Amino acid sequence: MSEKKYNPYENMLAVLKQSAEALGLAYEDYVTLCYPERELKVSIPIKMDDGSIQVFEGYRVQHSSARGPCKGGIRYHQNANMDEVKALAAWMSFKCAVVNIPYGGAKGGIKVDPSKLSRDELIRLTRRYTTRILPIIGPDKDIPAPDVNTNGEVMAWIMDTYSMFQGHCVPGVVTGKPVEIGGSVGRVEATGRGVTIITYECLKTYGMDKSTAAIAIQGMGNVGGTAAEIFYENGQKVVAVSDYTGGLYSKDGLNIPAIRKFIAAGNTLDQYTEDGVKHITNDELITCKCDVLIPAALENQITEDNADRIQAKLIIEAANGPTTVGADEILNKKNIILCPDILSNAGGVVVSYFEWVQNIQNLTWDLDEVNKMLNKIMLKAYKEVLDLSKEKQVTLRMAAYMVAIRRITTAGKLRGGPISMG
């Protein structure tokens, strides 16, 4: 492994600097994007089921509100830390700007392994965390959503806690809620669906036949699993999938519905058996023979250590920050096309925006309308990024960042910028 410890925030800053310079911006033009507007670190004491008290560490970072209320998920993970949350908040600012929805970026997290807590402990943890971040969240300030190891149920607990303090129901404080309490149809599948929309467009753009394309997906959570299912239903061949225990490979394509059913029953992929299916490691999945590689797990997966062994022709980033800056350079030299996270996994925040709009206007939309509008926004954003990439002769990642930075810095200037505060 590389000697230098990976820091996601430094990785984000490096790409930000590169893209801003490619746009011809001076440091003063984008300096505000190098620093989050607000960083909140909280302690979360809760009573465990055995009567003991444990104190967990939690975070909420608001990166930019230049274009609207901050927006971003909350993750429960034992490795969560402030640098990771800061990077994820910045990526959310860029993601919202790329798809041109009126949000800034935020992110939250709790340093906890949720699999070690009971449901009652998780409820208490979530409610206490909500009270800690309560002063800075709200439907017109900062709207959380699900992320790694959180889901609609967790959002329901946050909404309920926030509403108790307001004295009335406030469904618009979070997105990704169950449909029965103000969630949007299509929200759960939105990120994975957005990934497939972008994958099909990339295949078309770069002259690859979708009917013969072999697809490998790292991560079979909500995003990877949804994308795999859509590809399978549309007749694509998904040759490899994985979870944290390892992966499965079959050159003839895997039975995705059977694998998803197996995972839904609480099993892990290292226990899965089927004729003709080989067990592989996550590293072997990333470097396996395929046309399209979709990292849909955590950040820092494609690095200088494995980038030169990647055989895919096209990489679609479904996770946030899965590729390091050094790996990007290697992939570029190998002429591997990479569609960046801030574009390809933006489907989730787009439908979160639809959910929020429905909540604040007391409306409901049907699934056809949600998916139709998702498709329209994703395709428009892809075209803008692709056109700029061709015009400036830069990678899709550079072009996506350039589109985002231009929108955010323009908003900052139109609002008067830091200069007007004296």
Short mmCIF file of C-alpha atoms in Angstrom, two decimals:
data_model
loop_
_atom_site.label_atom_id
_atom_site.label_comp_id
_atom_site.label_asym_id
_atom_site.label_seq_id
_atom_site.Cartn_x
_atom_site.Cartn_y
_atom_site.Cartn_z
CA MET A 1 0.00 0.00 0.00
CA SER A 2 1.04 3.64 -0.46
CA GLU A 3 3.01 5.09 2.46
CA LYS A 4 1.05 8.35 2.60
CA LYS A 5 -2.26 8.04 4.43
CA TYR A 6 -5.22 8.86 2.20
CA ASN A 7 -7.01 12.03 3.23
CA PRO A 8 -10.30 12.52 1.32
CA TYR A 9 -10.38 16.26 2.03
CA GLU A 10 -6.90 16.79 0.57
CA ASN A 11 -7.97 14.68 -2.41
CA MET A 12 -11.00 16.97 -2.93
CA LEU A 13 -8.84 20.13 -2.61
CA ALA A 14 -6.36 18.83 -5.22
CA VAL A 15 -9.15 18.26 -7.78
CA LEU A 16 -10.79 21.60 -6.88
CA LYS A 17 -7.50 23.49 -7.46
CA GLN A 18 -6.85 21.71 -10.77
CA SER A 19 -10.36 22.39 -12.10
CA ALA A 20 -10.49 26.01 -10.94
CA GLU A 21 -7.15 26.70 -12.64
CA ALA A 22 -8.40 25.02 -15.83
CA LEU A 23 -11.33 27.47 -15.71
CA GLY A 24 -8.86 30.34 -15.49
CA LEU A 25 -9.91 31.30 -11.95
CA ALA A 26 -7.53 33.03 -9.55
CA TYR A 27 -7.19 31.59 -6.03
CA GLU A 28 -9.29 34.49 -4.66
CA ASP A 29 -12.16 33.43 -6.94
CA TYR A 30 -12.52 29.97 -5.39
CA VAL A 31 -10.80 30.26 -1.99
CA THR A 32 -14.17 30.13 -0.15
CA LEU A 33 -14.73 26.61 -1.55
CA CYS A 34 -11.53 25.40 0.15
CA TYR A 35 -13.10 25.90 3.59
CA PRO A 36 -16.44 24.62 4.89
CA GLU A 37 -18.79 27.35 6.10
CA ARG A 38 -19.50 25.45 9.32
CA GLU A 39 -18.05 22.41 11.08
CA LEU A 40 -19.89 20.99 14.08
CA LYS A 41 -18.42 18.19 16.19
CA VAL A 42 -20.67 16.80 18.94
CA SER A 43 -20.51 14.25 21.72
CA ILE A 44 -23.47 11.89 21.91
CA PRO A 45 -23.91 10.19 25.30
CA ILE A 46 -26.47 7.39 25.32
CA LYS A 47 -27.63 4.77 27.77
CA MET A 48 -26.88 1.30 26.43
CA ASP A 49 -29.23 -1.65 26.96
CA ASP A 50 -27.01 -2.98 29.78
CA GLY A 51 -27.40 0.30 31.72
CA SER A 52 -23.90 1.62 30.94
CA ILE A 53 -23.31 5.03 29.35
CA GLN A 54 -21.32 5.29 26.12
CA VAL A 55 -20.28 8.53 24.42
CA PHE A 56 -20.08 8.57 20.61
CA GLU A 57 -18.57 11.25 18.39
CA GLY A 58 -20.76 12.91 15.75
CA TYR A 59 -20.28 15.50 13.00
CA ARG A 60 -22.25 17.83 10.73
CA VAL A 61 -20.41 19.92 8.16
CA GLN A 62 -21.96 22.58 5.93
CA HIS A 63 -19.64 23.26 3.01
CA SER A 64 -21.48 25.88 0.96
CA SER A 65 -24.88 27.57 1.04
CA ALA A 66 -24.16 29.92 -1.87
CA ARG A 67 -26.82 28.27 -4.07
CA GLY A 68 -29.43 27.33 -1.45
CA PRO A 69 -29.99 25.29 1.72
CA CYS A 70 -27.28 22.73 2.48
CA LYS A 71 -28.03 19.11 1.59
CA GLY A 72 -26.31 15.86 2.42
CA GLY A 73 -26.51 12.45 4.01
CA ILE A 74 -25.65 11.11 7.44
CA ARG A 75 -23.50 7.99 7.71
CA TYR A 76 -22.99 5.66 10.68
CA HIS A 77 -19.54 4.09 10.34
CA GLN A 78 -16.75 3.10 12.71
CA ASN A 79 -14.20 4.95 10.54
CA ALA A 80 -16.15 8.20 10.19
CA ASN A 81 -14.01 11.27 10.91
CA MET A 82 -14.08 15.02 10.34
CA ASP A 83 -11.85 14.99 7.22
CA GLU A 84 -14.08 12.41 5.55
CA VAL A 85 -17.26 14.34 6.42
CA LYS A 86 -15.70 17.63 5.18
CA ALA A 87 -14.78 16.01 1.85
CA LEU A 88 -18.24 14.46 1.47
CA ALA A 89 -19.88 17.84 2.23
CA ALA A 90 -17.79 19.52 -0.48
CA TRP A 91 -18.63 16.77 -2.98
CA MET A 92 -22.31 17.40 -2.21
CA SER A 93 -21.89 21.12 -3.06
CA PHE A 94 -20.36 20.17 -6.41
CA LYS A 95 -22.90 17.41 -7.06
CA CYS A 96 -25.89 19.72 -6.50
CA ALA A 97 -24.28 22.35 -8.74
CA VAL A 98 -23.50 19.87 -11.55
CA VAL A 99 -27.14 18.77 -11.79
CA ASN A 100 -28.21 22.39 -11.20
CA ILE A 101 -30.58 21.93 -8.27
CA PRO A 102 -30.81 24.85 -5.79
CA TYR A 103 -28.85 23.34 -2.91
CA GLY A 104 -25.47 23.70 -1.27
CA GLY A 105 -23.57 20.78 0.25
CA ALA A 106 -23.47 19.27 3.73
CA LYS A 107 -22.70 15.90 5.31
CA GLY A 108 -22.99 14.26 8.70
CA GLY A 109 -21.72 11.20 10.45
CA ILE A 110 -21.40 9.30 13.69
CA LYS A 111 -18.31 7.26 14.53
CA VAL A 112 -20.08 3.99 15.37
CA ASP A 113 -20.39 0.43 14.14
CA PRO A 114 -24.20 0.20 13.94
CA SER A 115 -24.10 -3.61 13.69
CA LYS A 116 -22.92 -3.66 17.36
CA LEU A 117 -25.95 -1.67 18.60
CA SER A 118 -29.49 -2.89 19.21
CA ARG A 119 -32.40 -1.16 17.49
CA ASP A 120 -33.32 0.65 20.73
CA GLU A 121 -29.72 1.86 21.13
CA LEU A 122 -29.74 3.12 17.52
CA ILE A 123 -32.98 5.01 18.14
CA ARG A 124 -31.51 6.68 21.24
CA LEU A 125 -28.26 7.46 19.39
CA THR A 126 -30.15 9.01 16.46
CA ARG A 127 -32.47 11.09 18.61
CA ARG A 128 -29.62 12.43 20.77
CA TYR A 129 -27.51 13.21 17.67
CA THR A 130 -30.50 15.07 16.20
CA THR A 131 -30.80 17.26 19.30
CA ARG A 132 -27.07 18.04 19.06
CA ILE A 133 -27.25 19.23 15.42
CA LEU A 134 -30.77 20.68 15.76
CA PRO A 135 -29.67 24.36 15.81
CA ILE A 136 -28.18 24.13 12.31
CA ILE A 137 -30.64 21.86 10.45
CA GLY A 138 -34.09 22.65 9.06
CA PRO A 139 -36.02 22.55 5.76
CA ASP A 140 -34.71 25.99 4.79
CA LYS A 141 -31.21 25.55 6.31
CA ASP A 142 -29.79 22.04 6.03
CA ILE A 143 -31.67 18.89 5.02
CA PRO A 144 -30.11 15.50 5.98
CA ALA A 145 -30.67 12.23 4.08
CA PRO A 146 -29.62 8.58 4.32
CA ASP A 147 -26.04 7.50 3.57
CA VAL A 148 -23.84 4.52 4.50
CA ASN A 149 -25.59 2.38 7.19
CA THR A 150 -28.59 4.71 7.52
CA ASN A 151 -31.99 4.40 5.84
CA GLY A 152 -35.56 5.67 5.72
CA GLU A 153 -36.26 4.46 9.25
CA VAL A 154 -33.35 6.50 10.65
CA MET A 155 -34.64 9.55 8.74
CA ALA A 156 -38.08 9.00 10.31
CA TRP A 157 -36.50 9.12 13.81
CA ILE A 158 -34.67 12.36 12.91
CA MET A 159 -37.84 13.92 11.50
CA ASP A 160 -39.83 12.91 14.58
CA THR A 161 -37.22 14.32 17.00
CA TYR A 162 -36.94 17.60 15.07
CA SER A 163 -40.75 17.88 14.84
CA MET A 164 -41.11 17.35 18.62
CA PHE A 165 -38.91 20.38 19.24
CA GLN A 166 -40.85 22.50 16.72
CA GLY A 167 -44.21 21.46 18.15
CA HIS A 168 -45.60 20.38 14.77
CA CYS A 169 -44.77 17.90 11.99
CA VAL A 170 -41.92 19.05 9.71
CA PRO A 171 -41.49 16.38 7.00
CA GLY A 172 -39.19 18.64 4.91
CA VAL A 173 -36.34 18.49 7.47
CA VAL A 174 -35.03 15.25 5.96
CA THR A 175 -35.36 13.35 2.69
CA GLY A 176 -35.23 9.62 2.07
CA LYS A 177 -38.13 9.06 4.51
CA PRO A 178 -40.64 6.22 4.20
CA VAL A 179 -43.36 7.15 1.66
CA GLU A 180 -46.05 6.85 4.37
CA ILE A 181 -44.67 9.89 6.23
CA GLY A 182 -43.83 12.18 3.31
CA GLY A 183 -41.13 10.31 1.45
CA SER A 184 -41.07 10.28 -2.36
CA VAL A 185 -41.73 7.22 -4.48
CA GLY A 186 -38.58 6.29 -6.39
CA ARG A 187 -36.21 7.83 -3.81
CA VAL A 188 -34.72 4.53 -2.56
CA GLU A 189 -33.78 3.43 -6.09
CA ALA A 190 -32.85 6.92 -7.34
CA THR A 191 -29.05 6.82 -6.93
CA GLY A 192 -28.75 3.38 -8.53
CA ARG A 193 -31.18 4.37 -11.30
CA GLY A 194 -29.16 7.53 -11.97
CA VAL A 195 -25.99 5.41 -12.24
CA THR A 196 -27.64 3.28 -14.95
CA ILE A 197 -28.86 6.37 -16.87
CA ILE A 198 -25.29 7.73 -16.96
CA THR A 199 -23.79 4.30 -17.80
CA TYR A 200 -26.05 3.90 -20.85
CA GLU A 201 -25.22 7.43 -22.05
CA CYS A 202 -21.47 6.83 -21.65
CA LEU A 203 -21.71 3.53 -23.56
CA LYS A 204 -23.52 5.36 -26.35
CA THR A 205 -21.06 8.29 -26.37
CA TYR A 206 -17.99 6.07 -26.56
CA GLY A 207 -19.38 3.61 -29.10
CA MET A 208 -19.73 0.58 -26.81
CA ASP A 209 -22.52 -1.95 -27.36
CA LYS A 210 -24.70 -2.18 -24.23
CA SER A 211 -26.05 -5.58 -25.29
CA THR A 212 -22.59 -7.18 -25.02
CA ALA A 213 -21.04 -5.01 -22.27
CA ALA A 214 -19.76 -6.95 -19.23
CA ILE A 215 -20.36 -4.97 -16.02
CA ALA A 216 -18.62 -5.36 -12.62
CA ILE A 217 -20.09 -3.68 -9.54
CA GLN A 218 -18.19 -3.24 -6.26
CA GLY A 219 -20.73 -2.93 -3.44
CA MET A 220 -24.18 -4.52 -3.32
CA GLY A 221 -25.86 -2.08 -0.96
CA ASN A 222 -28.79 0.06 -2.02
CA VAL A 223 -26.92 1.82 -4.87
CA GLY A 224 -24.93 -1.09 -6.32
CA GLY A 225 -27.79 -3.54 -5.80
CA THR A 226 -30.37 -1.31 -7.51
CA ALA A 227 -28.04 -0.64 -10.47
CA ALA A 228 -27.24 -4.36 -10.80
CA GLU A 229 -30.96 -5.23 -10.79
CA ILE A 230 -31.80 -2.61 -13.47
CA PHE A 231 -28.91 -3.79 -15.69
CA TYR A 232 -30.02 -7.41 -15.25
CA GLU A 233 -33.66 -6.60 -16.10
CA ASN A 234 -32.52 -4.72 -19.22
CA GLY A 235 -30.51 -7.71 -20.43
CA GLN A 236 -27.00 -6.56 -19.54
CA LYS A 237 -24.45 -9.04 -18.26
CA VAL A 238 -23.30 -8.30 -14.68
CA VAL A 239 -20.19 -10.48 -14.40
CA ALA A 240 -19.01 -9.50 -10.90
CA VAL A 241 -20.45 -8.08 -7.67
CA SER A 242 -19.08 -7.76 -4.14
CA ASP A 243 -19.75 -6.72 -0.55
CA TYR A 244 -17.29 -6.16 2.34
CA THR A 245 -16.66 -9.93 2.66
CA GLY A 246 -15.56 -10.37 -0.97
CA GLY A 247 -17.10 -10.89 -4.38
CA LEU A 248 -18.54 -13.24 -6.98
CA TYR A 249 -17.52 -13.61 -10.62
CA SER A 250 -19.01 -15.41 -13.61
CA LYS A 251 -17.99 -14.52 -17.16
CA ASP A 252 -21.46 -15.57 -18.37
CA GLY A 253 -23.21 -13.17 -15.97
CA LEU A 254 -24.58 -13.55 -12.45
CA ASN A 255 -28.15 -14.22 -11.31
CA ILE A 256 -28.68 -10.79 -9.73
CA PRO A 257 -32.25 -11.34 -8.37
CA ALA A 258 -31.09 -14.51 -6.57
CA ILE A 259 -28.05 -12.72 -5.12
CA ARG A 260 -30.13 -9.75 -3.94
CA LYS A 261 -32.65 -12.08 -2.32
CA PHE A 262 -29.76 -13.87 -0.58
CA ILE A 263 -28.36 -10.55 0.74
CA ALA A 264 -31.84 -9.32 1.79
CA ALA A 265 -32.14 -12.42 3.99
CA GLY A 266 -29.16 -11.12 6.01
CA ASN A 267 -26.42 -13.19 4.34
CA THR A 268 -23.03 -12.06 3.05
CA LEU A 269 -21.52 -12.91 -0.34
CA ASP A 270 -18.75 -15.10 1.09
CA GLN A 271 -21.55 -17.61 1.94
CA TYR A 272 -23.12 -17.61 -1.54
CA THR A 273 -22.75 -20.70 -3.72
CA GLU A 274 -23.89 -21.36 -7.28
CA ASP A 275 -22.54 -23.50 -10.11
CA GLY A 276 -20.08 -21.63 -12.30
CA VAL A 277 -19.70 -18.76 -9.82
CA LYS A 278 -16.20 -18.07 -8.51
CA HIS A 279 -15.39 -16.28 -5.23
CA ILE A 280 -13.04 -13.30 -5.67
CA THR A 281 -11.60 -10.54 -3.47
CA ASN A 282 -12.62 -6.87 -3.79
CA ASP A 283 -9.24 -6.16 -5.38
CA GLU A 284 -9.85 -8.92 -7.93
CA LEU A 285 -13.25 -7.39 -8.71
CA ILE A 286 -11.72 -3.97 -9.40
CA THR A 287 -9.12 -5.51 -11.71
CA CYS A 288 -11.33 -8.21 -13.30
CA LYS A 289 -11.97 -8.56 -17.03
CA CYS A 290 -14.99 -6.35 -17.76
CA ASP A 291 -16.07 -3.45 -19.95
CA VAL A 292 -17.68 -1.31 -17.26
CA LEU A 293 -16.46 -1.04 -13.66
CA ILE A 294 -18.82 0.55 -11.12
CA PRO A 295 -17.30 1.20 -7.68
CA ALA A 296 -20.37 1.53 -5.43
CA ALA A 297 -18.83 0.98 -1.99
CA LEU A 298 -16.68 3.50 -0.08
CA GLU A 299 -14.05 6.08 -1.02
CA ASN A 300 -10.37 5.28 -1.76
CA GLN A 301 -10.93 2.03 -3.71
CA ILE A 302 -9.14 2.80 -6.98
CA THR A 303 -5.61 3.84 -6.01
CA GLU A 304 -2.10 4.07 -7.43
CA ASP A 305 -1.68 0.45 -6.28
CA ASN A 306 -4.37 -1.07 -8.52
CA ALA A 307 -5.17 1.53 -11.23
CA ASP A 308 -2.62 0.15 -13.70
CA ARG A 309 -4.18 -3.35 -13.40
CA ILE A 310 -7.74 -2.21 -14.23
CA GLN A 311 -9.05 -3.85 -17.42
CA ALA A 312 -12.36 -1.97 -17.74
CA LYS A 313 -12.76 0.51 -20.60
CA LEU A 314 -15.26 2.62 -18.67
CA ILE A 315 -15.54 3.47 -14.95
CA ILE A 316 -18.77 4.91 -13.53
CA GLU A 317 -18.27 6.17 -9.96
CA ALA A 318 -21.36 5.23 -7.94
CA ALA A 319 -19.61 5.73 -4.56
CA ASN A 320 -18.37 9.10 -3.34
CA GLY A 321 -14.65 9.64 -3.91
CA PRO A 322 -13.68 6.06 -4.86
CA THR A 323 -10.69 7.16 -6.99
CA THR A 324 -7.57 8.95 -5.74
CA VAL A 325 -5.92 11.81 -7.65
CA GLY A 326 -2.87 9.62 -8.41
CA ALA A 327 -5.08 6.82 -9.75
CA ASP A 328 -6.92 9.32 -11.97
CA GLU A 329 -3.65 10.18 -13.71
CA ILE A 330 -2.87 6.50 -14.35
CA LEU A 331 -6.38 5.83 -15.74
CA ASN A 332 -6.14 8.87 -17.97
CA LYS A 333 -2.83 7.67 -19.43
CA LYS A 334 -4.44 4.29 -20.10
CA ASN A 335 -7.33 6.07 -21.93
CA ILE A 336 -9.88 4.59 -19.54
CA ILE A 337 -13.00 6.80 -19.55
CA LEU A 338 -14.15 7.72 -16.03
CA CYS A 339 -17.47 9.39 -15.24
CA PRO A 340 -17.10 11.12 -11.85
CA ASP A 341 -19.15 10.59 -8.70
CA ILE A 342 -20.47 14.17 -8.60
CA LEU A 343 -22.31 13.46 -11.86
CA SER A 344 -22.95 9.72 -12.01
CA ASN A 345 -24.30 9.22 -8.48
CA ALA A 346 -26.30 12.46 -8.31
CA GLY A 347 -29.64 10.67 -8.89
CA GLY A 348 -30.19 10.34 -5.14
CA VAL A 349 -29.92 14.05 -4.40
CA VAL A 350 -32.04 14.90 -7.46
CA VAL A 351 -34.95 12.80 -6.14
CA SER A 352 -34.25 14.10 -2.61
CA TYR A 353 -34.85 17.53 -4.09
CA PHE A 354 -38.15 16.29 -5.57
CA GLU A 355 -39.13 14.91 -2.14
CA TRP A 356 -38.33 18.23 -0.44
CA VAL A 357 -40.31 20.18 -3.06
CA GLN A 358 -43.28 17.86 -2.51
CA ASN A 359 -42.99 18.30 1.28
CA ILE A 360 -42.79 22.09 1.34
CA GLN A 361 -45.64 22.41 -1.18
CA ASN A 362 -47.78 19.59 0.29
CA LEU A 363 -47.83 17.73 -3.04
CA THR A 364 -47.27 14.13 -4.14
CA TRP A 365 -45.94 12.99 -7.50
CA ASP A 366 -46.31 9.53 -9.00
CA LEU A 367 -43.38 7.25 -9.92
CA ASP A 368 -43.57 7.94 -13.66
CA GLU A 369 -43.26 11.68 -13.06
CA VAL A 370 -40.35 11.23 -10.62
CA ASN A 371 -38.40 8.92 -12.98
CA LYS A 372 -39.14 11.05 -16.04
CA MET A 373 -37.83 14.20 -14.33
CA LEU A 374 -34.81 12.31 -12.93
CA ASN A 375 -33.97 11.10 -16.44
CA LYS A 376 -34.32 14.62 -17.87
CA ILE A 377 -32.06 16.26 -15.24
CA MET A 378 -29.36 13.54 -15.38
CA LEU A 379 -29.19 13.64 -19.20
CA LYS A 380 -29.01 17.45 -19.28
CA ALA A 381 -26.19 17.46 -16.71
CA TYR A 382 -24.31 14.74 -18.61
CA LYS A 383 -24.57 16.68 -21.88
CA GLU A 384 -23.26 19.88 -20.24
CA VAL A 385 -20.29 18.02 -18.75
CA LEU A 386 -19.54 16.13 -21.98
CA ASP A 387 -19.73 19.32 -24.10
CA LEU A 388 -17.35 21.18 -21.77
CA SER A 389 -15.01 18.18 -21.69
CA LYS A 390 -14.79 18.28 -25.50
CA GLU A 391 -14.52 22.07 -25.65
CA LYS A 392 -11.71 22.31 -23.07
CA GLN A 393 -10.09 18.96 -23.95
CA VAL A 394 -10.27 17.78 -20.33
CA THR A 395 -11.48 14.62 -18.57
CA LEU A 396 -15.13 14.21 -17.56
CA ARG A 397 -14.09 14.71 -13.91
CA MET A 398 -12.39 18.02 -14.69
CA ALA A 399 -15.37 19.13 -16.79
CA ALA A 400 -17.89 18.19 -14.06
CA TYR A 401 -15.92 20.14 -11.45
CA MET A 402 -15.59 23.08 -13.85
CA VAL A 403 -19.38 23.18 -14.39
CA ALA A 404 -19.94 23.00 -10.60
CA ILE A 405 -17.28 25.54 -9.60
CA ARG A 406 -18.46 28.01 -12.22
CA ARG A 407 -22.04 27.81 -10.86
CA ILE A 408 -21.04 28.13 -7.19
CA THR A 409 -18.52 30.96 -7.69
CA THR A 410 -21.00 32.82 -9.93
CA ALA A 411 -23.65 32.53 -7.18
CA GLY A 412 -21.13 33.85 -4.62
CA LYS A 413 -20.26 36.83 -6.82
CA LEU A 414 -23.90 37.66 -7.55
CA ARG A 415 -24.57 37.68 -3.80
CA GLY A 416 -21.72 40.15 -3.27
CA GLY A 417 -19.13 37.65 -2.05
CA PRO A 418 -16.98 38.04 1.10
CA ILE A 419 -15.93 41.56 0.01
CA SER A 420 -19.35 43.02 0.81
CA MET A 421 -19.07 42.02 4.49
CA GLY A 422 -16.17 44.48 4.97
#
